[in-house]
Short mmCIF file of C-alpha atoms and ligand atoms in Angstrom, two decimals:
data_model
loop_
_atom_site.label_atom_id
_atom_site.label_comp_id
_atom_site.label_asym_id
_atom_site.label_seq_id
_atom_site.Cartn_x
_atom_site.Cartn_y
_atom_site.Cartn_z
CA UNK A 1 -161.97 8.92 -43.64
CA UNK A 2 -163.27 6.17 -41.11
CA UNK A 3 -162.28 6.84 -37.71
CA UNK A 4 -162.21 3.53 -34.80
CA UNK A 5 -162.75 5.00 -31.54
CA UNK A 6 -161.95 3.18 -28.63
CA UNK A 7 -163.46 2.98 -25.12
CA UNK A 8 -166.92 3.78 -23.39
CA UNK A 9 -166.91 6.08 -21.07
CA UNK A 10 -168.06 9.75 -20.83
CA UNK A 11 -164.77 10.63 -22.17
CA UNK A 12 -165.03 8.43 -25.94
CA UNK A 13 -168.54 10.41 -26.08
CA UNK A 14 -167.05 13.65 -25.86
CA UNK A 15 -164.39 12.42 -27.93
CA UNK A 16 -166.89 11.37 -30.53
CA UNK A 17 -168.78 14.00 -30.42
CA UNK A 18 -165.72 16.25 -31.56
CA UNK A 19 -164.31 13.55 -34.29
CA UNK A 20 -168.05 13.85 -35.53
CA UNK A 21 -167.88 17.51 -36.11
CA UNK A 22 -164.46 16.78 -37.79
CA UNK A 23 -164.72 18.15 -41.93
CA UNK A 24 -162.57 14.84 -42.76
CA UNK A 25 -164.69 12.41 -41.37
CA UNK A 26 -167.05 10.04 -43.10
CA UNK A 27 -167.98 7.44 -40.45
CA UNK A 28 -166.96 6.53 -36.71
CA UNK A 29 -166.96 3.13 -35.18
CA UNK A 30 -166.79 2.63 -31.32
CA UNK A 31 -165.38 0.20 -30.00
CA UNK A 32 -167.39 -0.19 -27.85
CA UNK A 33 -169.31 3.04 -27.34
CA UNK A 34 -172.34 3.48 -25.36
CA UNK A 35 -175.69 4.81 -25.60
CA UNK A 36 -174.55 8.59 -26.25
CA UNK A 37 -172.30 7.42 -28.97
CA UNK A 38 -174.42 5.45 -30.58
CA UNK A 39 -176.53 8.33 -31.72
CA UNK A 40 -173.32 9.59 -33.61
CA UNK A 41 -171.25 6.28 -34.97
CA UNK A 42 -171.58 2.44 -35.14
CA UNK A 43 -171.19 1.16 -31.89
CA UNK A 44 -169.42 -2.36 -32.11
CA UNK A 45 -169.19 -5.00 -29.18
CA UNK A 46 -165.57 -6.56 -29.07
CA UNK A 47 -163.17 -6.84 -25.69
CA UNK A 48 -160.78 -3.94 -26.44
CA UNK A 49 -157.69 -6.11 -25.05
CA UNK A 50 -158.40 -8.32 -27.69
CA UNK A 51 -155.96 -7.08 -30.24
CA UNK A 52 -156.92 -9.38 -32.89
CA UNK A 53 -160.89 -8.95 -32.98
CA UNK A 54 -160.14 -5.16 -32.81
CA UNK A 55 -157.79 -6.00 -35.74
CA UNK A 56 -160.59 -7.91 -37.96
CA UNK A 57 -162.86 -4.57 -37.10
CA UNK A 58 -160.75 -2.26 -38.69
CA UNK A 59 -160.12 -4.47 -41.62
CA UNK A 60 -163.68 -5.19 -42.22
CA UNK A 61 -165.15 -1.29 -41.75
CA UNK A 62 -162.28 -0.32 -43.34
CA UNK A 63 -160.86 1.77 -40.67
CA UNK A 64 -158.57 4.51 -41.33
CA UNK A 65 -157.50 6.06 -38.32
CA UNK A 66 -157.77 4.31 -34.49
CA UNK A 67 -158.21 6.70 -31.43
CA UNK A 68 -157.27 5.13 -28.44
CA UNK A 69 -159.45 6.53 -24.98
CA UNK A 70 -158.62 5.01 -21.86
CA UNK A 71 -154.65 3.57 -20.61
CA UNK A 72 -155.51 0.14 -20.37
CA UNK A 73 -154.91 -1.05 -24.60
CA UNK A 74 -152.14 1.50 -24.36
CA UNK A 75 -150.45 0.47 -21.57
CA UNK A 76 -150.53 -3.41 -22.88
CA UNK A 77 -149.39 -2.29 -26.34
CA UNK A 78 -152.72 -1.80 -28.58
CA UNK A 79 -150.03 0.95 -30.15
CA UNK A 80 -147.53 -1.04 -30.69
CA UNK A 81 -149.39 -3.98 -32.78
CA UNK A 82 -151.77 -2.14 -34.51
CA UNK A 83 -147.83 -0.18 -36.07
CA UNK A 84 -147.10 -3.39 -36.82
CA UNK A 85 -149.71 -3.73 -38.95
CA UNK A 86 -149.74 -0.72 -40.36
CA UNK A 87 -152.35 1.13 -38.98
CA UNK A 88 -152.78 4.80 -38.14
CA UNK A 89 -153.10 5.05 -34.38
CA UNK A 90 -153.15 7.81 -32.12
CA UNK A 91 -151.59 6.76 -28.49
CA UNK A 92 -148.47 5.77 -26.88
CA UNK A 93 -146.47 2.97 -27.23
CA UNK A 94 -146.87 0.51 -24.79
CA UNK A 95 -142.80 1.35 -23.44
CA UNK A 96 -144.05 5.26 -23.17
CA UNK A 97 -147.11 4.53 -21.61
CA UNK A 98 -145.22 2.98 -18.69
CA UNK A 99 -145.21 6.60 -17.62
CA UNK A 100 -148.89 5.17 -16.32
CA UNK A 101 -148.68 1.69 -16.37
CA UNK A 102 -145.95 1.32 -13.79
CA UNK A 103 -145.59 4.24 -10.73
CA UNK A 104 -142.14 2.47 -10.22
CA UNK A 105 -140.68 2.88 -13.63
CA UNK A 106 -142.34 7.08 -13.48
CA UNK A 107 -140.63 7.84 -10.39
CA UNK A 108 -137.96 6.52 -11.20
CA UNK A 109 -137.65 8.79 -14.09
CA UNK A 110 -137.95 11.82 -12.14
CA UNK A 111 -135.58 10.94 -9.81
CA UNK A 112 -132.45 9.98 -12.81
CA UNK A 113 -133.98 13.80 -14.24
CA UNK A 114 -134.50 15.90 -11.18
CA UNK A 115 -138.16 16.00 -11.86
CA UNK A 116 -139.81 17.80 -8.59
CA UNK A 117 -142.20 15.16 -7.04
CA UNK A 118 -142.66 13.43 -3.87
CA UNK A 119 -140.20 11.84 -2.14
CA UNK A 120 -140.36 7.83 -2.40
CA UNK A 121 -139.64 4.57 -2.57
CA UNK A 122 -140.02 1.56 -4.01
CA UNK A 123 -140.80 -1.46 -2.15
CA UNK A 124 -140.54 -5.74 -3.10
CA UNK A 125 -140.40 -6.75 0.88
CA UNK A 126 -141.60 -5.41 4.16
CA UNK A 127 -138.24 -4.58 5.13
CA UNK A 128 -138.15 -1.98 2.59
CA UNK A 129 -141.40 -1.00 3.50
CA UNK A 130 -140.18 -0.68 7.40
CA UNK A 131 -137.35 0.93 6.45
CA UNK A 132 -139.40 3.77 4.74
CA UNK A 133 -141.25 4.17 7.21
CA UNK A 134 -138.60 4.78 9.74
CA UNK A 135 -137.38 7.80 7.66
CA UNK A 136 -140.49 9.32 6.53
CA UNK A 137 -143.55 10.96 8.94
CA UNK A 138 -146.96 9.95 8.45
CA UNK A 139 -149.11 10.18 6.26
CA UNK A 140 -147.80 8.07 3.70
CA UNK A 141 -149.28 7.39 0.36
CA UNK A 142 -149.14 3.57 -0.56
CA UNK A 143 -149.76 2.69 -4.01
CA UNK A 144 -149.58 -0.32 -6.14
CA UNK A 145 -147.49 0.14 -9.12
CA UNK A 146 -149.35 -1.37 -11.83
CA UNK A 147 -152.67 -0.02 -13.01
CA UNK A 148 -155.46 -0.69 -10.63
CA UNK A 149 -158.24 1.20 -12.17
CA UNK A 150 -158.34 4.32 -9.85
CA UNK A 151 -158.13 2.16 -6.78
CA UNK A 152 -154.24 1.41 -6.06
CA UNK A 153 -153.99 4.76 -3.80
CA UNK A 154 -154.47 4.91 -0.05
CA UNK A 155 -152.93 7.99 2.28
CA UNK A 156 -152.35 6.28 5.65
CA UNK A 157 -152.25 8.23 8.94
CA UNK A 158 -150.85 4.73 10.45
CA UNK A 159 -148.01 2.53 10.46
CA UNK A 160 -150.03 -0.45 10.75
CA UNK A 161 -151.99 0.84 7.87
CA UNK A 162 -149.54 1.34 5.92
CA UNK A 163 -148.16 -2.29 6.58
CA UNK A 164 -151.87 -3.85 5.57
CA UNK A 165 -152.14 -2.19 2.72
CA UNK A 166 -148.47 -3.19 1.33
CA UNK A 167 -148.97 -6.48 2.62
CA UNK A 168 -152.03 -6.67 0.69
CA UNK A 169 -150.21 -5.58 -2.75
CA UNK A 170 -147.27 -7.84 -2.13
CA UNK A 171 -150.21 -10.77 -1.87
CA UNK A 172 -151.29 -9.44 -5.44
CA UNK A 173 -154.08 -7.57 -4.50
CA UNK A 174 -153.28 -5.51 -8.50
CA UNK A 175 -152.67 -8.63 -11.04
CA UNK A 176 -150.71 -5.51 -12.60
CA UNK A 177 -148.12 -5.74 -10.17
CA UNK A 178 -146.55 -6.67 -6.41
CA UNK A 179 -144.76 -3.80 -6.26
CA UNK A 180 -145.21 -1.36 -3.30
CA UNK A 181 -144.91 2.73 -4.23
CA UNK A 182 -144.74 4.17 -0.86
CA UNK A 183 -144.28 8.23 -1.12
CA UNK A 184 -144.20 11.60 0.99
CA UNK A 185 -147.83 13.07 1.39
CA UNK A 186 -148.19 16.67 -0.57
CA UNK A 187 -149.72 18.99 0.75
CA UNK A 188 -151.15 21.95 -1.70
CA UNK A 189 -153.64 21.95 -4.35
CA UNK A 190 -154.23 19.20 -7.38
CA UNK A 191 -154.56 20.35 -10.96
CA UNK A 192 -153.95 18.85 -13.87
CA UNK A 193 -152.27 19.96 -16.75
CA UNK A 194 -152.42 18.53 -20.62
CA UNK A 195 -150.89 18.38 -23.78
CA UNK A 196 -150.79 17.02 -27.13
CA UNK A 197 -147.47 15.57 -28.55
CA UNK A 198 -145.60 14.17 -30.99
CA UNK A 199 -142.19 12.87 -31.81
CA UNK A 200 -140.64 16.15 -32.14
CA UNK A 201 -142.82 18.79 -30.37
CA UNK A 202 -146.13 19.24 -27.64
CA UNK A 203 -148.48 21.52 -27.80
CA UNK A 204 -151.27 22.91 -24.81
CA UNK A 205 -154.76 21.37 -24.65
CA UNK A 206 -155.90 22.79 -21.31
CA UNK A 207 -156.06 22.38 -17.89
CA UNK A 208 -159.04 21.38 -16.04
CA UNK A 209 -159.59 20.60 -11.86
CA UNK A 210 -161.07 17.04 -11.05
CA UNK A 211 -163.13 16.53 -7.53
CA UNK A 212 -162.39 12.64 -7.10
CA UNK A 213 -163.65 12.00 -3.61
CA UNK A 214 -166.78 10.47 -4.06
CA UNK A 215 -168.83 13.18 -1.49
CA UNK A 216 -169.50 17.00 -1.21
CA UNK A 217 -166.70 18.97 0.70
CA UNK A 218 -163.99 16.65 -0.74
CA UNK A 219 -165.04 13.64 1.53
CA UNK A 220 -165.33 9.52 1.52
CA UNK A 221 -164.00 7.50 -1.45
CA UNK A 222 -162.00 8.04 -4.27
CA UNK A 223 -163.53 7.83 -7.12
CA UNK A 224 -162.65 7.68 -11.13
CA UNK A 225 -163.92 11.87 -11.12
CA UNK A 226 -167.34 13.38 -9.83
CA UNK A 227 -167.10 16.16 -11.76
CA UNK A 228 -164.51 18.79 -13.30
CA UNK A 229 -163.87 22.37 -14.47
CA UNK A 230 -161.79 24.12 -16.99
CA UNK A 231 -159.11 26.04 -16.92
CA UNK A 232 -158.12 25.82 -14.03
CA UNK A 233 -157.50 29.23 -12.48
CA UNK A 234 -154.21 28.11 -10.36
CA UNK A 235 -152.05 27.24 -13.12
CA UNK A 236 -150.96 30.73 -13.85
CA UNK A 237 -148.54 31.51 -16.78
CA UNK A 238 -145.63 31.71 -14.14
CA UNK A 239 -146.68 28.24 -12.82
CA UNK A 240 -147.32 26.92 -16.42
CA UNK A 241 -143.64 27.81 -17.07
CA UNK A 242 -142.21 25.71 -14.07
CA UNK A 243 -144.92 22.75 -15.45
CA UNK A 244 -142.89 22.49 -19.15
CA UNK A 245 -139.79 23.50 -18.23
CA UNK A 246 -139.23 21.78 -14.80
CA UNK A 247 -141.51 18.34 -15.71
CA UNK A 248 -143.06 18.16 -19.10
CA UNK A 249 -139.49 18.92 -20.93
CA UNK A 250 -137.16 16.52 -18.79
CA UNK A 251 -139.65 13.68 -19.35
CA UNK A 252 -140.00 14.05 -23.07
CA UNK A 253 -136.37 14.37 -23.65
CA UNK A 254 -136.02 10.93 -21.08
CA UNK A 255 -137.91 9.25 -23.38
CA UNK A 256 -136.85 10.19 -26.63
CA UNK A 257 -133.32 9.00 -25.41
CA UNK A 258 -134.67 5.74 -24.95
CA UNK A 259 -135.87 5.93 -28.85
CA UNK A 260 -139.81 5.25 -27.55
CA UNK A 261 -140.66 9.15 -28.14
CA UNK A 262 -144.25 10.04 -26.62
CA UNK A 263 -147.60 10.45 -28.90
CA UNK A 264 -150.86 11.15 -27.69
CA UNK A 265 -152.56 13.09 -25.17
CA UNK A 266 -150.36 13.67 -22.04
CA UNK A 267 -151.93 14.15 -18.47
CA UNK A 268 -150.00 15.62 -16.09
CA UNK A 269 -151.16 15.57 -12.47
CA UNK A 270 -149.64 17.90 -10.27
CA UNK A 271 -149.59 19.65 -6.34
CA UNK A 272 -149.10 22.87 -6.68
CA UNK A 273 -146.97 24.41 -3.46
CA UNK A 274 -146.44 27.28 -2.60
CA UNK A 275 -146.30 28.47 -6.38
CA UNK A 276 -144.33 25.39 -7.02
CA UNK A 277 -145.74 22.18 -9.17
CA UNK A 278 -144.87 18.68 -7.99
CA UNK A 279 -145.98 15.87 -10.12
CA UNK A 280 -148.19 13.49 -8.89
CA UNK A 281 -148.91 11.57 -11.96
CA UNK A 282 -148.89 10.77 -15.17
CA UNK A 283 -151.79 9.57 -17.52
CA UNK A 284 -151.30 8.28 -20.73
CA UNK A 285 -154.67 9.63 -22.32
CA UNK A 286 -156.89 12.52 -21.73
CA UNK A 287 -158.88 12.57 -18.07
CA UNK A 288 -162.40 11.44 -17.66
CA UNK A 289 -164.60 13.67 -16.73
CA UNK A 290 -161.61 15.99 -17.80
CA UNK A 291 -161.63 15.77 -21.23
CA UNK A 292 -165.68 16.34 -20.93
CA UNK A 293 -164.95 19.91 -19.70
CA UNK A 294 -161.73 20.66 -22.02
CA UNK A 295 -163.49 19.24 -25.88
CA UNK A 296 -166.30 21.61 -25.35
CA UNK A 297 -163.76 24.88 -25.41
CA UNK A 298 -161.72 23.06 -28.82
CA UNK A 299 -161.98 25.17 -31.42
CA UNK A 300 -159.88 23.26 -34.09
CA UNK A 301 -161.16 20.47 -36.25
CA UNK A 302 -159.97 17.79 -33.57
CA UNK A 303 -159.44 14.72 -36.52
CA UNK A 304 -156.67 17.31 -38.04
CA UNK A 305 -154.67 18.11 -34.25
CA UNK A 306 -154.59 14.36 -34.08
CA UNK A 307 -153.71 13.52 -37.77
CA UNK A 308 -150.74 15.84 -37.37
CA UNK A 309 -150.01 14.44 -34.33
CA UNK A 310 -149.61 10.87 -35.20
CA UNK A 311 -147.58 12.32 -38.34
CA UNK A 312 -145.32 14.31 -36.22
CA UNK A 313 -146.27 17.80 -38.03
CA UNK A 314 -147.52 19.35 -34.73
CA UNK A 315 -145.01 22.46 -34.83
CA UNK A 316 -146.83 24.03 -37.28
CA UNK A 317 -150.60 23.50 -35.90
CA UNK A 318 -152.13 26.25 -33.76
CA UNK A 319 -154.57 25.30 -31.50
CA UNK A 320 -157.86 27.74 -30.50
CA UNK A 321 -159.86 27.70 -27.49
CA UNK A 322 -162.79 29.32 -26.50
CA UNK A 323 -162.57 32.02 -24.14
CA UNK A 324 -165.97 30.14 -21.99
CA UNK A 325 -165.36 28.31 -19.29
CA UNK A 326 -166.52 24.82 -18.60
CA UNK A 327 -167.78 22.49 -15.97
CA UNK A 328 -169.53 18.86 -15.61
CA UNK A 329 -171.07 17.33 -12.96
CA UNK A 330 -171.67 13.39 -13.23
CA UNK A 331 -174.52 11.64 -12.53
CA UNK A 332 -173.83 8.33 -10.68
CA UNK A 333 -175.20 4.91 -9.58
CA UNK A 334 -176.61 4.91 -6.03
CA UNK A 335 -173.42 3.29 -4.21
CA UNK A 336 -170.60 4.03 -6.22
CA UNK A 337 -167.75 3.26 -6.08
CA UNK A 338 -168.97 0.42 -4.31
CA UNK A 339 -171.78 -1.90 -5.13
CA UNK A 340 -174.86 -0.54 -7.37
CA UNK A 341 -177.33 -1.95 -9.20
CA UNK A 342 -177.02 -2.09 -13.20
CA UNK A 343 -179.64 -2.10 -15.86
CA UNK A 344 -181.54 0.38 -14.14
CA UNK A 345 -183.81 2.41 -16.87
CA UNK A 346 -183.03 6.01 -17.58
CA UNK A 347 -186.46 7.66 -17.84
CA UNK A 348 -187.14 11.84 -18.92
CA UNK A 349 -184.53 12.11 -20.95
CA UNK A 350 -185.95 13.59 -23.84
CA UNK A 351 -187.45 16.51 -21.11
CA UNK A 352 -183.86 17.95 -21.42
CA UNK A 353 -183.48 20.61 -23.46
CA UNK A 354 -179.89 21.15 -24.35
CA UNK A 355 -178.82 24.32 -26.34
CA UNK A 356 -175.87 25.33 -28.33
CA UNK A 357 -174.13 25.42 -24.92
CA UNK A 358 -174.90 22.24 -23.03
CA UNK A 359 -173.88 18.69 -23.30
CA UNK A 360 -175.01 15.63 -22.32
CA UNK A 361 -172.11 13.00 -22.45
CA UNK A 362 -172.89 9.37 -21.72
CA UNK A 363 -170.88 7.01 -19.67
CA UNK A 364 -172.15 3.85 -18.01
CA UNK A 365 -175.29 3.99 -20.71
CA UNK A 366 -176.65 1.12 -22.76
CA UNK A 367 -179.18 1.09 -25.63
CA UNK A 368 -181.60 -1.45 -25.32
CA UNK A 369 -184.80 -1.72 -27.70
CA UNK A 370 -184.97 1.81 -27.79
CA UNK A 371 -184.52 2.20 -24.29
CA UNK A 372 -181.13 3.37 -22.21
CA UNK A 373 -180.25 2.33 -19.28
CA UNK A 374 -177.29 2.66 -16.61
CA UNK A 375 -175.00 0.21 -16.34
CA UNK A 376 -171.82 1.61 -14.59
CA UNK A 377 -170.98 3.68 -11.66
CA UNK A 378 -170.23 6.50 -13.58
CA UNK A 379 -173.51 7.34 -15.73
CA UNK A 380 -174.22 10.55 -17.60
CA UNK A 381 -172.20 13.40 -17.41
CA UNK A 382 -174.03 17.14 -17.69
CA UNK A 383 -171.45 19.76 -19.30
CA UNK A 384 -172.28 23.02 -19.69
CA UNK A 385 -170.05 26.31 -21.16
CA UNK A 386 -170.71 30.20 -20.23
CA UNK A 387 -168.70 33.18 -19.01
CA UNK A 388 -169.56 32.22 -15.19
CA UNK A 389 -169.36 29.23 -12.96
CA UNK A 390 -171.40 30.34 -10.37
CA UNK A 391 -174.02 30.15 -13.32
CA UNK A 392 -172.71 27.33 -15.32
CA UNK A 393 -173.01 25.44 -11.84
CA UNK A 394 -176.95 26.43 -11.59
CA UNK A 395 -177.94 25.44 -15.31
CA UNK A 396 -176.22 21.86 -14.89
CA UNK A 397 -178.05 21.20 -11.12
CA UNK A 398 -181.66 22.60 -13.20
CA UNK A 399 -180.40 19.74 -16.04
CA UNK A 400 -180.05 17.11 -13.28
CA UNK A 401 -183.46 18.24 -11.68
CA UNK A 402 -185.46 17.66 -14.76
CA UNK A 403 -184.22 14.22 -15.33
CA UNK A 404 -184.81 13.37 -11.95
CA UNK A 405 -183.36 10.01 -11.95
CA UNK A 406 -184.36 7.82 -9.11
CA UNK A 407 -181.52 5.57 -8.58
CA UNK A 408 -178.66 8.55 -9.17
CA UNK A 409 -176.54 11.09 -7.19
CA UNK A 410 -174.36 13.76 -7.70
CA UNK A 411 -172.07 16.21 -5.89
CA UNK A 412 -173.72 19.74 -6.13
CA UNK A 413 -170.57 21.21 -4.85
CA UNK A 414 -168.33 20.67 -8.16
CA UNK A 415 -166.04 23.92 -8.18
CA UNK A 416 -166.48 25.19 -4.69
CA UNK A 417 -162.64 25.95 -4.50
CA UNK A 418 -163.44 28.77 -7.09
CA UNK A 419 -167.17 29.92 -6.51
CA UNK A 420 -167.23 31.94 -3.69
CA UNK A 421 -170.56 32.29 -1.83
P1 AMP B 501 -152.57 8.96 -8.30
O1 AMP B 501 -153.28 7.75 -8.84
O2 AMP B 501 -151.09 8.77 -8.15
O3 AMP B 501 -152.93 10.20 -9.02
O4 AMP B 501 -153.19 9.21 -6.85
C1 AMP B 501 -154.58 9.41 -6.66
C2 AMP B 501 -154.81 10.59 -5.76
O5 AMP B 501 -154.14 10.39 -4.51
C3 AMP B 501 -154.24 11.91 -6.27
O6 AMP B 501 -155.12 12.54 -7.16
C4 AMP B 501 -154.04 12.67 -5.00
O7 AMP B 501 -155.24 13.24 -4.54
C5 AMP B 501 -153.63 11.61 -4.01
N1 AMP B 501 -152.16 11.51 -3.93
C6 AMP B 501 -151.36 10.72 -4.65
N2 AMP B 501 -150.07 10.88 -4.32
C7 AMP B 501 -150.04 11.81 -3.34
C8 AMP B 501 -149.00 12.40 -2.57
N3 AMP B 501 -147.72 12.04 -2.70
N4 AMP B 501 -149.36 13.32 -1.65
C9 AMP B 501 -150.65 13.66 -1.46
N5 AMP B 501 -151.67 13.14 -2.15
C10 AMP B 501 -151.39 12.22 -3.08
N1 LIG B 502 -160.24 11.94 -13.60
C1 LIG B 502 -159.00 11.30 -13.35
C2 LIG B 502 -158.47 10.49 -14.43
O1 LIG B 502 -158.96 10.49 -15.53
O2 LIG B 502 -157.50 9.77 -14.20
#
């Protein structure tokens, strides 16, 4: 069968590389890929949120199945219309992938199921917001409720803060929304959980830790992920037990009573406390650089977990892991998440010398007359699997070293909660 993957980041290549190894699978097209990807499928330029020109695509290359990558076609319905037409798509609908799209309409949820997560509330006026704040110590977390591509969080150690931060959401900061999420700050630490599901049942695929401040020893910006392992050792069965029972379960059931029941990768973000897990959030899709560290450890033909996913037969697949463990690091622009330069060239790579272990996924990457070049913030992501992450850790930096890209950087210190000097 033809498979239409969707999305560009490091994540669709690690996606694509798996859907490649897939027995069923004749040809991919991505949608729009990158560099990395194009080595393995047809790369096609069209704007994703155009659901008619992703429409003609699958018509003309005769598409059979559509994966969809990142939240922002699922949370505007990509799902929904491409059903309509009668196409095979893996995803949410666009009312289940609220559980993303809108932090108002998730905590919500939790708080008509008795979902453990943080305390909140959610704000149209600076009254409410004063209000809040008058019954809650500081920090607060403000966040927009809409999507707001990784950027719609802020902890604030100040009132006033707080109050410009709202303000500037209310002004419609996020077109996604003027809504104002303002929570209790968790403490603990953040590990995210995932599954696979379909109408009727949900099934583990992994857990991974994500380092998203943007500098070594968990400091300066947030960023979409600098780098990620899996499993992740705190998520112990007894912990995994509280996850599904306490969070996963109550949610699924919420929305099946609503008659949207979920499909697709599930991301659940948690705080774990004390031995107990709060949610954070939910994501509609697998992580990036997540999925880049949870793929590698798959042992299943990945095209038939999804096929029996979208045809609600889940119950009866079993999936395998790898006993390895697994870790990327990314290589970034110089000044991301802020301002960097684009079309820089990406020299050396052929000096890397992957083996049956390492991986190479592509982000920000473009192919240009045989030439690839950077042109995100996020730009190649180095993935390596062993029995050791002390070692895993060394192989990836010796990776980075030999590509020695001028206008990158990276955080050396991916893992240091669980490599002990
Ligand atoms: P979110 O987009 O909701 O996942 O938030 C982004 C990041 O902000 C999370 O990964 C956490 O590190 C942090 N964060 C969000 N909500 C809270 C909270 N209530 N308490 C502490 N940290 C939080
Ligand atoms: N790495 C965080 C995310 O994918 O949302």
């Amino acid at each position: 069968m033809n498979i239409g993957l969707i999305g560009s980041g490091g994540r669709e290549h690690a996606l694509c590389q798996k859907i490649y190894e897939s027995k069923l699978v004749k040809r991919i097209f991505c949608l729009p890929g990158n560099a990395g990807t194009s080595k393995l499928a047809t790369n096609l330029d069209v704007d994703i949120l155009n659901f008619k020109s992703v429409f003609k695509i699958i018509k003309n290359y005769k598409i059979d199945v559509v994966v969809i990558g990142p939240e922002e076609p699922l949370v505007k319905g990509l799902v929904n219309y491409l059903n309509k037409k009668k196409v095979k798509v893996f995803g949410p609908n666009k009312y289940a992938a609220k559980l993303e799209g809108s932090k108002a309409f998730m905590k919500k949820l939790c708080k008509e199921h008795k979902i453990p997560t943080a305390n909140f509330q959610v704000c149209i006026n600076k009254k409410q917001i004063l209000s809040f704040l008058n019954k809650n110590k500081l920090p607060i977390v403000v966040k927009a409720d809409g999507l707001a591509a990784g950027k719609g969080v802020t902890i604030c150690k100040s009132k006033k803060r707080v109050l410009d931060i709202s303000k500037e959401i209310f002004k419609g900061k996020f077109r996604s929304s003027r809504r104002v999420v303002l929570e209790e700050f968790l403490s603990g630490e953040e590990a995210s959980y995932f599954l696979i599901v379909d109408k009727y049942n949900f099934k583990f695929f992994g857990t991974a830790q994500d380092h998203k401040r943007v500098g070594e020893n968990d400091k300066g910006l947030n960023t979409g992920g600098m780098g990620a392992y899996s499993p992740a050792p705190i998520i112990s069965k007894k912990i995994e037990k509280k996850i599904i029972n306490k969070i996963v379960k109550p949610t699924l059931n919420a929305l099946k009573k609503k008659n949207n029941p979920y499909k697709g990768f599930l991301y659940v973000g948690l705080m774990i406390k004390n031995g107990e897990p709060f949610l954070i959030e939910y994501n509609v899709r697998m992580g990036d650089p997540e999925c880049q560290v949870i793929l590698p450890r798959l042992k299943n033909d990945i095209m038939k977990v999804i096929l029996n996913s979208i045809n609600d037969n889940l119950k009866r697949t079993k999936i395998n892991w790898k006993i390895g463990k697994c870790m990327t690091i990314v290589l970034c622009s110089k000044g991301y998440p802020k301002s960097y330069k684009k079309n820089i060239i990406i020299k050396n790579l052929k000096r890397i010398k992957l083996d049956k272990n390492s991986f190479l996924f592509h982000a920000g990457t473009r192919l240009k007359n045989q030439n690839i070049y950077a042109v995100g913030g996020r730009v190649l992501n180095f993935t390596v699997i062993g029995d050791n992450f002390h070692k895993i850790r060394k192989k990836i930096i010796y990776f980075i070293k030999v590509l020695n890209w001028g206008n990158g950087f990276f955080r050396k210190d991916i893992g240091w909660k669980i490599i002990k000097k």
